[in-house]
Rosetta silent file (secondary structure, phi, psi, omega in degrees, C-alpha in Angstrom):
SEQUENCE: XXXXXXXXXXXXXXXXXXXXXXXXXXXXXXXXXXXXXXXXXXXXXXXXXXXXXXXXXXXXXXXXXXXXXXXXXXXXXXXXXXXXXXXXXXXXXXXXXXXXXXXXXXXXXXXXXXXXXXXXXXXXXXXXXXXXXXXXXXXXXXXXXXXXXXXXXXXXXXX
SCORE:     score description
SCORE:     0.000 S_00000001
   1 L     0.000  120.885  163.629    1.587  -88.830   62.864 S_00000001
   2 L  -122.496  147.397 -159.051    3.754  -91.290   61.916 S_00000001
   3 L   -90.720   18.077  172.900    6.074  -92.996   64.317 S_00000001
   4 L   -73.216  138.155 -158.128    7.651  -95.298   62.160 S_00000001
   5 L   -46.136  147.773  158.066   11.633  -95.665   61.774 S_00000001
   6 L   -61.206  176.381  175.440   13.151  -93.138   59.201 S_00000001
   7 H  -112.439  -55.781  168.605   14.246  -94.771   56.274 S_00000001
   8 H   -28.324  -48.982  176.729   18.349  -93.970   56.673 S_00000001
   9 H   -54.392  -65.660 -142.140   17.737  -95.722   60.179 S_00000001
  10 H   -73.612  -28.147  168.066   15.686  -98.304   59.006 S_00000001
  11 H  -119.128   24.263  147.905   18.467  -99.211   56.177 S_00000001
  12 H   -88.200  -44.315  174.925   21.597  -98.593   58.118 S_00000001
  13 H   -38.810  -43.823  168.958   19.893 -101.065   60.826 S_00000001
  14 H   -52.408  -32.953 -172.133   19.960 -103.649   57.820 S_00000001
  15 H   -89.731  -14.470  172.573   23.440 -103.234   57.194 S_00000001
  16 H  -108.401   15.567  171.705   24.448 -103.811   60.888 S_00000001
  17 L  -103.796   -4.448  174.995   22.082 -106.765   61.203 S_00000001
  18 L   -90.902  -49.311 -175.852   24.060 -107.988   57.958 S_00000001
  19 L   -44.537  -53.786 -166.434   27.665 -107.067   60.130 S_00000001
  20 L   -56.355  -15.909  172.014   26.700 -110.135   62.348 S_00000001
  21 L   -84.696  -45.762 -159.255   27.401 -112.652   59.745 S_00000001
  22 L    -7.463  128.342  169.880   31.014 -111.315   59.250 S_00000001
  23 L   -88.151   -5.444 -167.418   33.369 -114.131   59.067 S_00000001
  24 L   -83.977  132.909  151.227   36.427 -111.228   59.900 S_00000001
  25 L   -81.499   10.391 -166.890   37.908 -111.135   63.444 S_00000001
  26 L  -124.732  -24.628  179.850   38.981 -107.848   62.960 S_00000001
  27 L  -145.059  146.469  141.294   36.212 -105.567   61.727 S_00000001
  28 L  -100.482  115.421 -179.412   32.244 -106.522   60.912 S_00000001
  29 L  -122.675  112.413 -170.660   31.123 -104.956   58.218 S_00000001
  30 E  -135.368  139.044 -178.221   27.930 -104.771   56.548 S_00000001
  31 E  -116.410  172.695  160.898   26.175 -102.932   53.515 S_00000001
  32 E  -144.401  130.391 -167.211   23.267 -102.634   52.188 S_00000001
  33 E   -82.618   87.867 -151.214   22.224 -101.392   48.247 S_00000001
  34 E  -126.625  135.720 -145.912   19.402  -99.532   48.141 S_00000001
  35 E  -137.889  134.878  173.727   17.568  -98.132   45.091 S_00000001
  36 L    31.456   51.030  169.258   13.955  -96.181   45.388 S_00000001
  37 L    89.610   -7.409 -166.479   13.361  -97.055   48.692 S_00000001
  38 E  -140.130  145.429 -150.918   13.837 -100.745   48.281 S_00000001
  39 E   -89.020  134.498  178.153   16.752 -102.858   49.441 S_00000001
  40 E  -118.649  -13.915  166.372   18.438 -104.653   45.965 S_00000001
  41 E  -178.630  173.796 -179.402   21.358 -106.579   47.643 S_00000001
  42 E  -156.596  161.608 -175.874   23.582 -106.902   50.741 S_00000001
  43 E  -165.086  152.628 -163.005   26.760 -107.854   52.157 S_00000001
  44 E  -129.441  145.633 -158.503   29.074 -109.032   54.480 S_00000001
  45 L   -86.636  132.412 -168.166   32.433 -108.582   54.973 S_00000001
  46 E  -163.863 -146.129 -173.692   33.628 -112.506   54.542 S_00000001
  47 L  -120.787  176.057  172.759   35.751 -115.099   52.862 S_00000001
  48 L   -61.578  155.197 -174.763   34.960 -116.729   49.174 S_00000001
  49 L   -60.761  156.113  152.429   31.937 -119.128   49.290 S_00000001
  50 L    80.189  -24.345 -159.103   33.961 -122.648   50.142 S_00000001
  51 L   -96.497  165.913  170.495   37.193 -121.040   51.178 S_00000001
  52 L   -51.214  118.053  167.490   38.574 -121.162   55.400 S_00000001
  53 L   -73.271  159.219  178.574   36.715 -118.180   57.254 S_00000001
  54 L   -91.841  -10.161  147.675   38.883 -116.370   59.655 S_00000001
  55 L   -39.278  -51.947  163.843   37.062 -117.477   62.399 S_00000001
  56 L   -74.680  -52.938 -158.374   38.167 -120.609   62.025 S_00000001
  57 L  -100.814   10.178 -160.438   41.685 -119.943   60.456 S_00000001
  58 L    92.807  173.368  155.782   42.864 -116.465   61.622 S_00000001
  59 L   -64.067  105.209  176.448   43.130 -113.354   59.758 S_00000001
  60 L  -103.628  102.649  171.088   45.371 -114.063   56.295 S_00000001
  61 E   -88.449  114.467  161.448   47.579 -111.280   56.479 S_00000001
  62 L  -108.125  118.359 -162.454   49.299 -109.303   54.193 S_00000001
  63 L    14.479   64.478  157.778   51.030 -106.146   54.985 S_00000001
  64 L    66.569   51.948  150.682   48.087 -105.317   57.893 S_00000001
  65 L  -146.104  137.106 -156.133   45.826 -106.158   55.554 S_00000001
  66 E   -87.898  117.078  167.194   43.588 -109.303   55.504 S_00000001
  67 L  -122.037   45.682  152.490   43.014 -110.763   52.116 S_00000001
  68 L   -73.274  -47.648  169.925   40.869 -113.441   52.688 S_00000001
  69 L   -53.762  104.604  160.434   38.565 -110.899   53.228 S_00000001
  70 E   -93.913  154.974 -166.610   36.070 -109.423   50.503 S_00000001
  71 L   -92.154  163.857  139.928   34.646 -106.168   52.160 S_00000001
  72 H     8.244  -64.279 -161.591   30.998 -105.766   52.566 S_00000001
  73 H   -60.598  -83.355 -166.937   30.757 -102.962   49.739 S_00000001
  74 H   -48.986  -34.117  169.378   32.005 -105.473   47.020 S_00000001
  75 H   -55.813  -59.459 -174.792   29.788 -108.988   48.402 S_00000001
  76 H   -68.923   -9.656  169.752   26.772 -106.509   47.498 S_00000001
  77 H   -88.982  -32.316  177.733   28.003 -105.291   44.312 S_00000001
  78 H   -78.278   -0.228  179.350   28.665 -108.763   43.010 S_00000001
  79 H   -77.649  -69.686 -146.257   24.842 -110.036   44.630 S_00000001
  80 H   -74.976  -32.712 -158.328   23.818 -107.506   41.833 S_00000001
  81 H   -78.366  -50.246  163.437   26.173 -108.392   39.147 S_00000001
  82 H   -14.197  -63.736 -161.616   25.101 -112.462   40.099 S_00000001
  83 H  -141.121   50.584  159.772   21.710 -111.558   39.434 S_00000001
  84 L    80.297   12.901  179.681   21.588 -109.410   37.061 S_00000001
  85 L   -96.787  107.215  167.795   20.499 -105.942   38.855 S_00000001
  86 L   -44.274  148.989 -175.796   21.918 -102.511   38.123 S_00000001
  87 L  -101.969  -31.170  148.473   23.670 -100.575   40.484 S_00000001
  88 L   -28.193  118.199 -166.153   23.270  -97.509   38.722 S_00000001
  89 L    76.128   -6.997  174.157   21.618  -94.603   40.728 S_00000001
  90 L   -65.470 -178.790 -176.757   21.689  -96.656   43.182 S_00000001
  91 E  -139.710  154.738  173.268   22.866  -95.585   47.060 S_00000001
  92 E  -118.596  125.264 -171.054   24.711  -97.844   49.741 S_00000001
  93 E   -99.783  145.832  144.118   24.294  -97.915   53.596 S_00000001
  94 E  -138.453  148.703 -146.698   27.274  -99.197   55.133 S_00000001
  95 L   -71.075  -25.180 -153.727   28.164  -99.654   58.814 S_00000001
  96 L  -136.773  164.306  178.627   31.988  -98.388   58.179 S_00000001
  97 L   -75.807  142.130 -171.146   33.414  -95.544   55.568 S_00000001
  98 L   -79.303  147.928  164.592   34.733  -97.560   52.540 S_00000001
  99 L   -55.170 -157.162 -169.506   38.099  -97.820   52.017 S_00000001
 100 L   -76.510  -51.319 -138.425   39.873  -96.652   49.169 S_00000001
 101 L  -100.006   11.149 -172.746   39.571  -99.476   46.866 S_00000001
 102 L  -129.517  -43.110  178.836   35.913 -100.138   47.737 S_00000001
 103 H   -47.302  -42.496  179.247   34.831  -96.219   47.048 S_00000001
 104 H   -87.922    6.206  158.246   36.059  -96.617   43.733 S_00000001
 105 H   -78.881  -37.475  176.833   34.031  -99.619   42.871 S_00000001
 106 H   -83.489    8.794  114.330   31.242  -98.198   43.970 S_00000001
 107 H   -28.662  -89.849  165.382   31.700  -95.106   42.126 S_00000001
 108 H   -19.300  -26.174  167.919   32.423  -97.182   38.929 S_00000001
 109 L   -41.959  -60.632 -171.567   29.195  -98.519   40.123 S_00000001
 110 L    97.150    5.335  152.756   26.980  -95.466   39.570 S_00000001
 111 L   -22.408  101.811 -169.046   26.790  -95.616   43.061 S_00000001
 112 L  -130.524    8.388  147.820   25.296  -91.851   43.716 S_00000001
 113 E  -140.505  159.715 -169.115   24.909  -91.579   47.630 S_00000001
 114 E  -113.747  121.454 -175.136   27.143  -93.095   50.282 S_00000001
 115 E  -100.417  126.126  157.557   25.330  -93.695   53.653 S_00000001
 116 E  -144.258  153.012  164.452   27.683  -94.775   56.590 S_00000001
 117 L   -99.563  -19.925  173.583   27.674  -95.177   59.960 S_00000001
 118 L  -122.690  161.849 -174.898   30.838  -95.123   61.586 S_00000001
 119 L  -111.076  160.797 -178.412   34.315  -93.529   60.205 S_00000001
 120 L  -172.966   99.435  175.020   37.165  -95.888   59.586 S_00000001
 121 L    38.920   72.558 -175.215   40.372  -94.804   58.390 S_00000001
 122 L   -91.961  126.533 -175.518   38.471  -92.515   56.178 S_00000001
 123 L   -66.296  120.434 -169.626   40.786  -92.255   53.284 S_00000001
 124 H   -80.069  -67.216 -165.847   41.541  -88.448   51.903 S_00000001
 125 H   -61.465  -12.759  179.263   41.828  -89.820   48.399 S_00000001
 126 H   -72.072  -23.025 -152.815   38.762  -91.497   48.492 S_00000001
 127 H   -67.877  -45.916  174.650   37.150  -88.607   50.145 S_00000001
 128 H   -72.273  -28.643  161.078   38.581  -86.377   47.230 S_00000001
 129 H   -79.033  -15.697  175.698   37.215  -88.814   44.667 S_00000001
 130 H   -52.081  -75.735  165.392   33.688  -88.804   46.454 S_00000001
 131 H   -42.075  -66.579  163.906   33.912  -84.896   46.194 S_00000001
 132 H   -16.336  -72.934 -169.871   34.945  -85.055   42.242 S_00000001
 133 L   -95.233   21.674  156.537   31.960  -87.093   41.176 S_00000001
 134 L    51.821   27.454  168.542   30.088  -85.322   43.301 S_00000001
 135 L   -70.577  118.074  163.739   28.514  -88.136   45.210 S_00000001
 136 E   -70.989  134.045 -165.134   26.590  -87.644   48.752 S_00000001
 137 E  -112.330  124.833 -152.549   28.394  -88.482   51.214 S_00000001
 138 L  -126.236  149.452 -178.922   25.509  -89.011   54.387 S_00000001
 139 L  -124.172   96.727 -169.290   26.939  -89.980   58.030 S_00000001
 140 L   -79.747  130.744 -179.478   23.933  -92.037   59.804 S_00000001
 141 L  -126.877  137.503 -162.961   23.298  -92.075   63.440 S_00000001
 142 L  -111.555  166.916 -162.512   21.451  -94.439   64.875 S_00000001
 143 L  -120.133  169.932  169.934   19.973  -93.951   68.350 S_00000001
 144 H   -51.400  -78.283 -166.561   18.852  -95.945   71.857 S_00000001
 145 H   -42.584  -29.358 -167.732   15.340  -94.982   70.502 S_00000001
 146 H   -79.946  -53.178  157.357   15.829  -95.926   67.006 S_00000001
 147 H   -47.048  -28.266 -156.992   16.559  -99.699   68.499 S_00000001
 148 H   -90.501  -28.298  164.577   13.815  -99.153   71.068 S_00000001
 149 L   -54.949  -15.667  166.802   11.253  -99.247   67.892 S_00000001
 150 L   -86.940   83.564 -169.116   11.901 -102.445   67.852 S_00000001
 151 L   -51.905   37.786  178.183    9.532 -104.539   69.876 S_00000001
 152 H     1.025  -78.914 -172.463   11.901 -107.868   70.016 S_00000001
 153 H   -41.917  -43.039  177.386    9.670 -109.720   72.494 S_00000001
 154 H   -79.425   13.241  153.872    6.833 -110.276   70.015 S_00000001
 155 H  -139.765   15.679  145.946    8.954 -112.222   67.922 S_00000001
 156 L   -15.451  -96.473 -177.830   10.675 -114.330   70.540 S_00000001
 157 L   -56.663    5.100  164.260    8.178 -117.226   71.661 S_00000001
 158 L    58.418   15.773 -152.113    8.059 -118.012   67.808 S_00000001
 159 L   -90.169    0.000    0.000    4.487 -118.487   68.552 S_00000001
């Protein structure tokens, strides 16, 4: 029998062990791009390489919206376009529902199933373009148990 993580668990956990770099004070968000079983980029919601994180500087606001910020969704679509990987057919886990403006890059993507774990200000047009292009839309839940597979202590001591 085996007792190993699923694979939706095992690559929504990557996308919220990606959330922890978030440079945002306001949300942590992390995705991960996943194509036959195998993880092809990831991302964190965060500031431009080089530019003031909002950790440091605050939250650069514009009408309640931070734009300092690139979301999650988009740092992992540009990892592929960097270095050269299609995105096509590909699927995305991401800890939060994408916004508007991040569904329809990854649509434009070839994006073809959307994995998330939590809802956030889930947007009815994106919801309606999801539903158009016929894209699965998957809601992941991860469990006590699902964490509990994870034996931490043997990779403590560094030993």
């Amino acid at each position: 029998m085996d007792t190993r993580i699923k694979w939706d668990q095992y690559f929504m956990m990557q996308a919220v062990l990606l959330a922890t770099r978030s440079t945002c004070q306001r949300l942590s968000v992390g995705a991960v791009i996943v194509r036959d079983k195998r993880i092809i980029a990831g991302g964190y919601n965060g500031s431009v390489a080089g530019d003031d994180h909002c950790l440091d500087e605050g939250c650069y606001l514009v009408d309640g919206h931070c734009v300092r910020t690139i979301h999650a969704e988009m740092n992992a679509i540009l990892q592929c376009a960097k270095f050269g990987e299609s995105t096509d057919g590909a699927e995305v886990y991401v800890t939060d529902f994408p916004c508007l403006q991040c569904t329809k890059m990854l649509l434009q993507a070839g994006i073809t199933k959307i994995n998330y774990l939590r809802n956030y200000h889930n947007d009815e047009y994106a919801q309606k373009l999801i539903k158009l292009k016929n894209i699965e839309l998957n809601k992941i839940k991860l469990t006590q148990d699902d964490v509990n597979q994870i034996e931490f202590d043997s990779y403590l001591s560094g030993e």
